[in-house]
mmCIF file of C-alpha atoms in Angstrom:
data_model
loop_
_atom_site.group_PDB
_atom_site.id
_atom_site.type_symbol
_atom_site.label_atom_id
_atom_site.label_comp_id
_atom_site.label_asym_id
_atom_site.label_seq_id
_atom_site.Cartn_x
_atom_site.Cartn_y
_atom_site.Cartn_z
ATOM 1 C CA UNK A 1 -18.267 10.771 -25.460
ATOM 2 C CA UNK A 2 -14.590 10.404 -25.717
ATOM 3 C CA UNK A 3 -13.098 7.356 -23.644
ATOM 4 C CA UNK A 4 -10.233 9.948 -22.141
ATOM 5 C CA UNK A 5 -7.285 7.293 -21.182
ATOM 6 C CA UNK A 6 -4.373 7.455 -19.120
ATOM 7 C CA UNK A 7 -1.238 6.356 -19.584
ATOM 8 C CA UNK A 8 1.308 6.410 -16.518
ATOM 9 C CA UNK A 9 5.220 5.190 -16.915
ATOM 10 C CA UNK A 10 6.310 3.044 -13.624
ATOM 11 C CA UNK A 11 9.632 4.335 -12.854
ATOM 12 C CA UNK A 12 9.994 7.912 -11.884
ATOM 13 C CA UNK A 13 6.207 8.282 -11.778
ATOM 14 C CA UNK A 14 4.132 5.974 -10.151
ATOM 15 C CA UNK A 15 7.006 4.111 -7.910
ATOM 16 C CA UNK A 16 10.683 5.792 -6.471
ATOM 17 C CA UNK A 17 12.561 2.557 -7.859
ATOM 18 C CA UNK A 18 16.329 4.071 -7.157
ATOM 19 C CA UNK A 19 17.389 1.946 -5.152
ATOM 20 C CA UNK A 20 16.937 -1.740 -6.539
ATOM 21 C CA UNK A 21 18.137 0.096 -10.083
ATOM 22 C CA UNK A 22 21.272 1.663 -8.993
ATOM 23 C CA UNK A 23 22.460 -1.612 -6.950
ATOM 24 C CA UNK A 24 21.306 -3.253 -9.778
ATOM 25 C CA UNK A 25 23.183 -1.120 -11.442
ATOM 26 C CA UNK A 26 26.480 -1.252 -9.662
ATOM 27 C CA UNK A 27 26.140 -5.041 -8.821
ATOM 28 C CA UNK A 28 26.798 -5.364 -13.176
ATOM 29 C CA UNK A 29 29.349 -2.702 -13.087
ATOM 30 C CA UNK A 30 31.251 -5.050 -10.531
ATOM 31 C CA UNK A 31 30.945 -8.612 -12.590
ATOM 32 C CA UNK A 32 32.072 -6.186 -15.612
ATOM 33 C CA UNK A 33 34.892 -4.445 -13.316
ATOM 34 C CA UNK A 34 33.783 -1.478 -14.634
ATOM 35 C CA UNK A 35 34.407 2.448 -12.829
ATOM 36 C CA UNK A 36 32.318 2.456 -9.697
ATOM 37 C CA UNK A 37 30.017 5.103 -9.810
ATOM 38 C CA UNK A 38 27.599 6.496 -7.041
ATOM 39 C CA UNK A 39 23.912 6.958 -7.317
ATOM 40 C CA UNK A 40 23.849 10.336 -7.805
ATOM 41 C CA UNK A 41 26.461 9.316 -11.037
ATOM 42 C CA UNK A 42 23.853 6.780 -12.110
ATOM 43 C CA UNK A 43 20.579 8.313 -11.426
ATOM 44 C CA UNK A 44 20.354 8.515 -15.503
ATOM 45 C CA UNK A 45 19.897 5.491 -15.819
ATOM 46 C CA UNK A 46 16.125 4.658 -14.445
ATOM 47 C CA UNK A 47 14.019 4.961 -16.832
ATOM 48 C CA UNK A 48 15.798 4.413 -20.461
ATOM 49 C CA UNK A 49 16.078 1.535 -21.622
ATOM 50 C CA UNK A 50 18.660 -0.194 -20.095
ATOM 51 C CA UNK A 51 20.504 -1.582 -22.923
ATOM 52 C CA UNK A 52 21.193 1.883 -24.613
ATOM 53 C CA UNK A 53 22.201 3.182 -21.211
ATOM 54 C CA UNK A 54 24.896 0.593 -20.648
ATOM 55 C CA UNK A 55 26.447 1.663 -24.092
ATOM 56 C CA UNK A 56 26.101 5.467 -23.592
ATOM 57 C CA UNK A 57 27.081 5.494 -20.385
ATOM 58 C CA UNK A 58 29.723 3.160 -20.000
ATOM 59 C CA UNK A 59 30.671 3.120 -23.572
ATOM 60 C CA UNK A 60 30.311 0.290 -23.727
ATOM 61 C CA UNK A 61 29.902 -2.040 -27.514
ATOM 62 C CA UNK A 62 26.634 -3.895 -27.750
ATOM 63 C CA UNK A 63 28.044 -6.892 -26.875
ATOM 64 C CA UNK A 64 29.783 -5.633 -23.281
ATOM 65 C CA UNK A 65 25.903 -3.778 -22.847
ATOM 66 C CA UNK A 66 24.459 -6.918 -23.449
ATOM 67 C CA UNK A 67 25.929 -8.471 -20.968
ATOM 68 C CA UNK A 68 25.566 -5.879 -18.345
ATOM 69 C CA UNK A 69 21.626 -5.847 -18.336
ATOM 70 C CA UNK A 70 22.280 -9.961 -18.200
ATOM 71 C CA UNK A 71 24.478 -9.291 -14.713
ATOM 72 C CA UNK A 72 21.772 -6.035 -13.953
ATOM 73 C CA UNK A 73 18.957 -9.314 -14.418
ATOM 74 C CA UNK A 74 20.754 -10.768 -12.345
ATOM 75 C CA UNK A 75 19.916 -9.006 -9.248
ATOM 76 C CA UNK A 76 17.440 -7.088 -10.342
ATOM 77 C CA UNK A 77 14.966 -9.987 -10.650
ATOM 78 C CA UNK A 78 15.338 -11.566 -7.106
ATOM 79 C CA UNK A 79 15.790 -8.360 -5.224
ATOM 80 C CA UNK A 80 15.459 -5.280 -7.069
ATOM 81 C CA UNK A 81 12.188 -5.458 -8.389
ATOM 82 C CA UNK A 82 10.656 -5.093 -5.652
ATOM 83 C CA UNK A 83 13.244 -2.054 -4.056
ATOM 84 C CA UNK A 84 10.490 0.869 -4.475
ATOM 85 C CA UNK A 85 8.224 2.423 -2.721
ATOM 86 C CA UNK A 86 4.826 4.758 -3.947
ATOM 87 C CA UNK A 87 5.271 7.764 -4.091
ATOM 88 C CA UNK A 88 2.596 9.320 -1.460
ATOM 89 C CA UNK A 89 -0.735 9.805 -2.711
ATOM 90 C CA UNK A 90 -0.638 7.384 -6.225
ATOM 91 C CA UNK A 91 -2.925 4.796 -4.979
ATOM 92 C CA UNK A 92 -5.303 7.824 -3.987
ATOM 93 C CA UNK A 93 -5.020 9.098 -7.159
ATOM 94 C CA UNK A 94 -5.393 5.752 -8.623
ATOM 95 C CA UNK A 95 -8.654 5.121 -7.685
ATOM 96 C CA UNK A 96 -9.718 8.349 -8.135
ATOM 97 C CA UNK A 97 -9.430 8.958 -11.362
ATOM 98 C CA UNK A 98 -10.450 5.670 -12.246
ATOM 99 C CA UNK A 99 -14.189 6.347 -10.316
ATOM 100 C CA UNK A 100 -14.262 9.345 -12.518
ATOM 101 C CA UNK A 101 -14.448 7.496 -15.131
ATOM 102 C CA UNK A 102 -10.709 7.455 -17.055
ATOM 103 C CA UNK A 103 -9.389 4.518 -18.126
ATOM 104 C CA UNK A 104 -5.943 4.233 -17.126
ATOM 105 C CA UNK A 105 -2.707 2.245 -17.907
ATOM 106 C CA UNK A 106 1.344 1.486 -17.469
ATOM 107 C CA UNK A 107 4.060 2.033 -19.467
ATOM 108 C CA UNK A 108 7.289 1.246 -18.865
ATOM 109 C CA UNK A 109 10.418 0.767 -20.870
ATOM 110 C CA UNK A 110 10.658 -1.900 -17.504
ATOM 111 C CA UNK A 111 10.339 -5.147 -18.660
ATOM 112 C CA UNK A 112 6.627 -6.326 -18.684
ATOM 113 C CA UNK A 113 7.282 -8.828 -16.521
ATOM 114 C CA UNK A 114 8.833 -6.572 -13.613
ATOM 115 C CA UNK A 115 6.013 -4.115 -14.169
ATOM 116 C CA UNK A 116 3.436 -6.660 -13.279
ATOM 117 C CA UNK A 117 5.188 -7.731 -10.668
ATOM 118 C CA UNK A 118 5.566 -3.681 -9.206
ATOM 119 C CA UNK A 119 1.820 -3.123 -10.033
ATOM 120 C CA UNK A 120 0.767 -6.553 -8.277
ATOM 121 C CA UNK A 121 2.922 -5.805 -4.796
ATOM 122 C CA UNK A 122 1.345 -3.073 -4.329
ATOM 123 C CA UNK A 123 -1.911 -3.982 -4.723
ATOM 124 C CA UNK A 124 -3.370 -1.320 -8.341
ATOM 125 C CA UNK A 125 -3.340 -3.989 -10.732
ATOM 126 C CA UNK A 126 -7.568 -3.050 -10.317
ATOM 127 C CA UNK A 127 -6.988 0.445 -11.510
ATOM 128 C CA UNK A 128 -5.446 -0.366 -14.600
ATOM 129 C CA UNK A 129 -6.772 -1.622 -17.799
ATOM 130 C CA UNK A 130 -3.399 -2.718 -19.682
ATOM 131 C CA UNK A 131 -0.200 -2.704 -18.076
ATOM 132 C CA UNK A 132 2.410 -2.983 -21.055
ATOM 133 C CA UNK A 133 6.546 -2.830 -20.685
ATOM 134 C CA UNK A 134 9.096 -3.435 -22.903
ATOM 135 C CA UNK A 135 9.796 -7.053 -23.638
ATOM 136 C CA UNK A 136 13.234 -8.748 -23.316
ATOM 137 C CA UNK A 137 13.545 -8.799 -27.297
ATOM 138 C CA UNK A 138 13.791 -5.964 -29.769
ATOM 139 C CA UNK A 139 10.112 -6.928 -30.395
ATOM 140 C CA UNK A 140 8.958 -3.921 -28.013
ATOM 141 C CA UNK A 141 11.758 -1.997 -27.073
ATOM 142 C CA UNK A 142 11.365 1.125 -26.385
ATOM 143 C CA UNK A 143 9.184 3.343 -25.489
ATOM 144 C CA UNK A 144 7.501 4.409 -28.706
ATOM 145 C CA UNK A 145 6.282 0.965 -28.973
ATOM 146 C CA UNK A 146 5.361 0.377 -25.291
ATOM 147 C CA UNK A 147 2.855 3.014 -26.078
ATOM 148 C CA UNK A 148 1.913 1.444 -29.514
ATOM 149 C CA UNK A 149 1.499 -1.494 -27.584
ATOM 150 C CA UNK A 150 -0.878 -0.227 -24.463
ATOM 151 C CA UNK A 151 -3.338 2.298 -27.335
ATOM 152 C CA UNK A 152 -3.468 -1.255 -29.106
ATOM 153 C CA UNK A 153 -4.189 -3.060 -25.898
ATOM 154 C CA UNK A 154 -7.007 -0.192 -24.725
ATOM 155 C CA UNK A 155 -8.340 -0.401 -28.783
ATOM 156 C CA UNK A 156 -7.715 3.232 -28.282
ATOM 157 C CA UNK A 157 -5.994 3.836 -31.667
ATOM 158 C CA UNK A 158 -7.273 5.463 -33.826
ATOM 159 C CA UNK A 159 -8.690 7.869 -31.268
ATOM 160 C CA UNK A 160 -5.351 9.081 -30.264
ATOM 161 C CA UNK A 161 -6.698 12.741 -29.484
ATOM 162 C CA UNK A 162 -8.397 11.465 -25.994
ATOM 163 C CA UNK A 163 -4.753 9.648 -24.478
ATOM 164 C CA UNK A 164 -2.510 10.976 -22.544
ATOM 165 C CA UNK A 165 1.044 10.078 -21.485
ATOM 166 C CA UNK A 166 2.606 10.663 -17.779
ATOM 167 C CA UNK A 167 6.137 10.818 -17.220
ATOM 168 C CA UNK A 168 9.021 11.428 -15.801
ATOM 169 C CA UNK A 169 11.556 11.229 -18.796
ATOM 170 C CA UNK A 170 12.854 12.475 -22.310
ATOM 171 C CA UNK A 171 11.889 9.293 -22.992
ATOM 172 C CA UNK A 172 8.515 9.235 -22.274
ATOM 173 C CA UNK A 173 7.980 12.655 -24.524
ATOM 174 C CA UNK A 174 9.536 11.401 -27.427
ATOM 175 C CA UNK A 175 7.630 8.550 -27.243
ATOM 176 C CA UNK A 176 3.995 9.662 -26.849
ATOM 177 C CA UNK A 177 5.230 12.470 -29.960
ATOM 178 C CA UNK A 178 6.244 8.884 -31.519
ATOM 179 C CA UNK A 179 2.589 7.645 -30.932
ATOM 180 C CA UNK A 180 1.229 11.533 -31.502
ATOM 181 C CA UNK A 181 -0.262 12.087 -28.345
ATOM 182 C CA UNK A 182 0.700 14.504 -25.928
ATOM 183 C CA UNK A 183 2.897 13.962 -22.536
ATOM 184 C CA UNK A 184 2.701 15.759 -19.534
ATOM 185 C CA UNK A 185 5.391 15.512 -17.007
ATOM 186 C CA UNK A 186 5.983 15.043 -13.479
ATOM 187 C CA UNK A 187 8.255 17.063 -11.373
ATOM 188 C CA UNK A 188 10.138 14.530 -9.266
ATOM 189 C CA UNK A 189 11.588 11.092 -9.984
#
């Protein structure tokens, strides 16, 4: 019998993390004297890798975008990471899926240290067999590489036909496609 594995994105899928992300982006933008933007205008930052998003959204060169990410983390690490809430029903859903025998994992573009901090904060750690995020270096900085690492930690390769990715952004779908697994999109987040 095949093991059925479900990988979940974090931001916009398991947790509503807009407040901490938006306030940290505004903090970074202020530090770099970038134009002030509303929370609604900054929503595209929720989910995708920060460096590329700063470059695309504010039309920054890589060096300036790296400074923006550093300023973002200056606020996000001590405050913003826990300015989030679980979506209603998530904890029960995860427990039920685990009780039904599904193997659960997290595959997030957020740096792994922050992913683990959020998962622990909401007392969800025992539901997941792997909790994977990006690295602060280029080693694992795309959704496809994060998913690949999650599959590796779950020792699921080459049985990719038993794995599905659940997420809320195109990056989740593209990363899943890169790893040749299906993606289920949530309509919230």
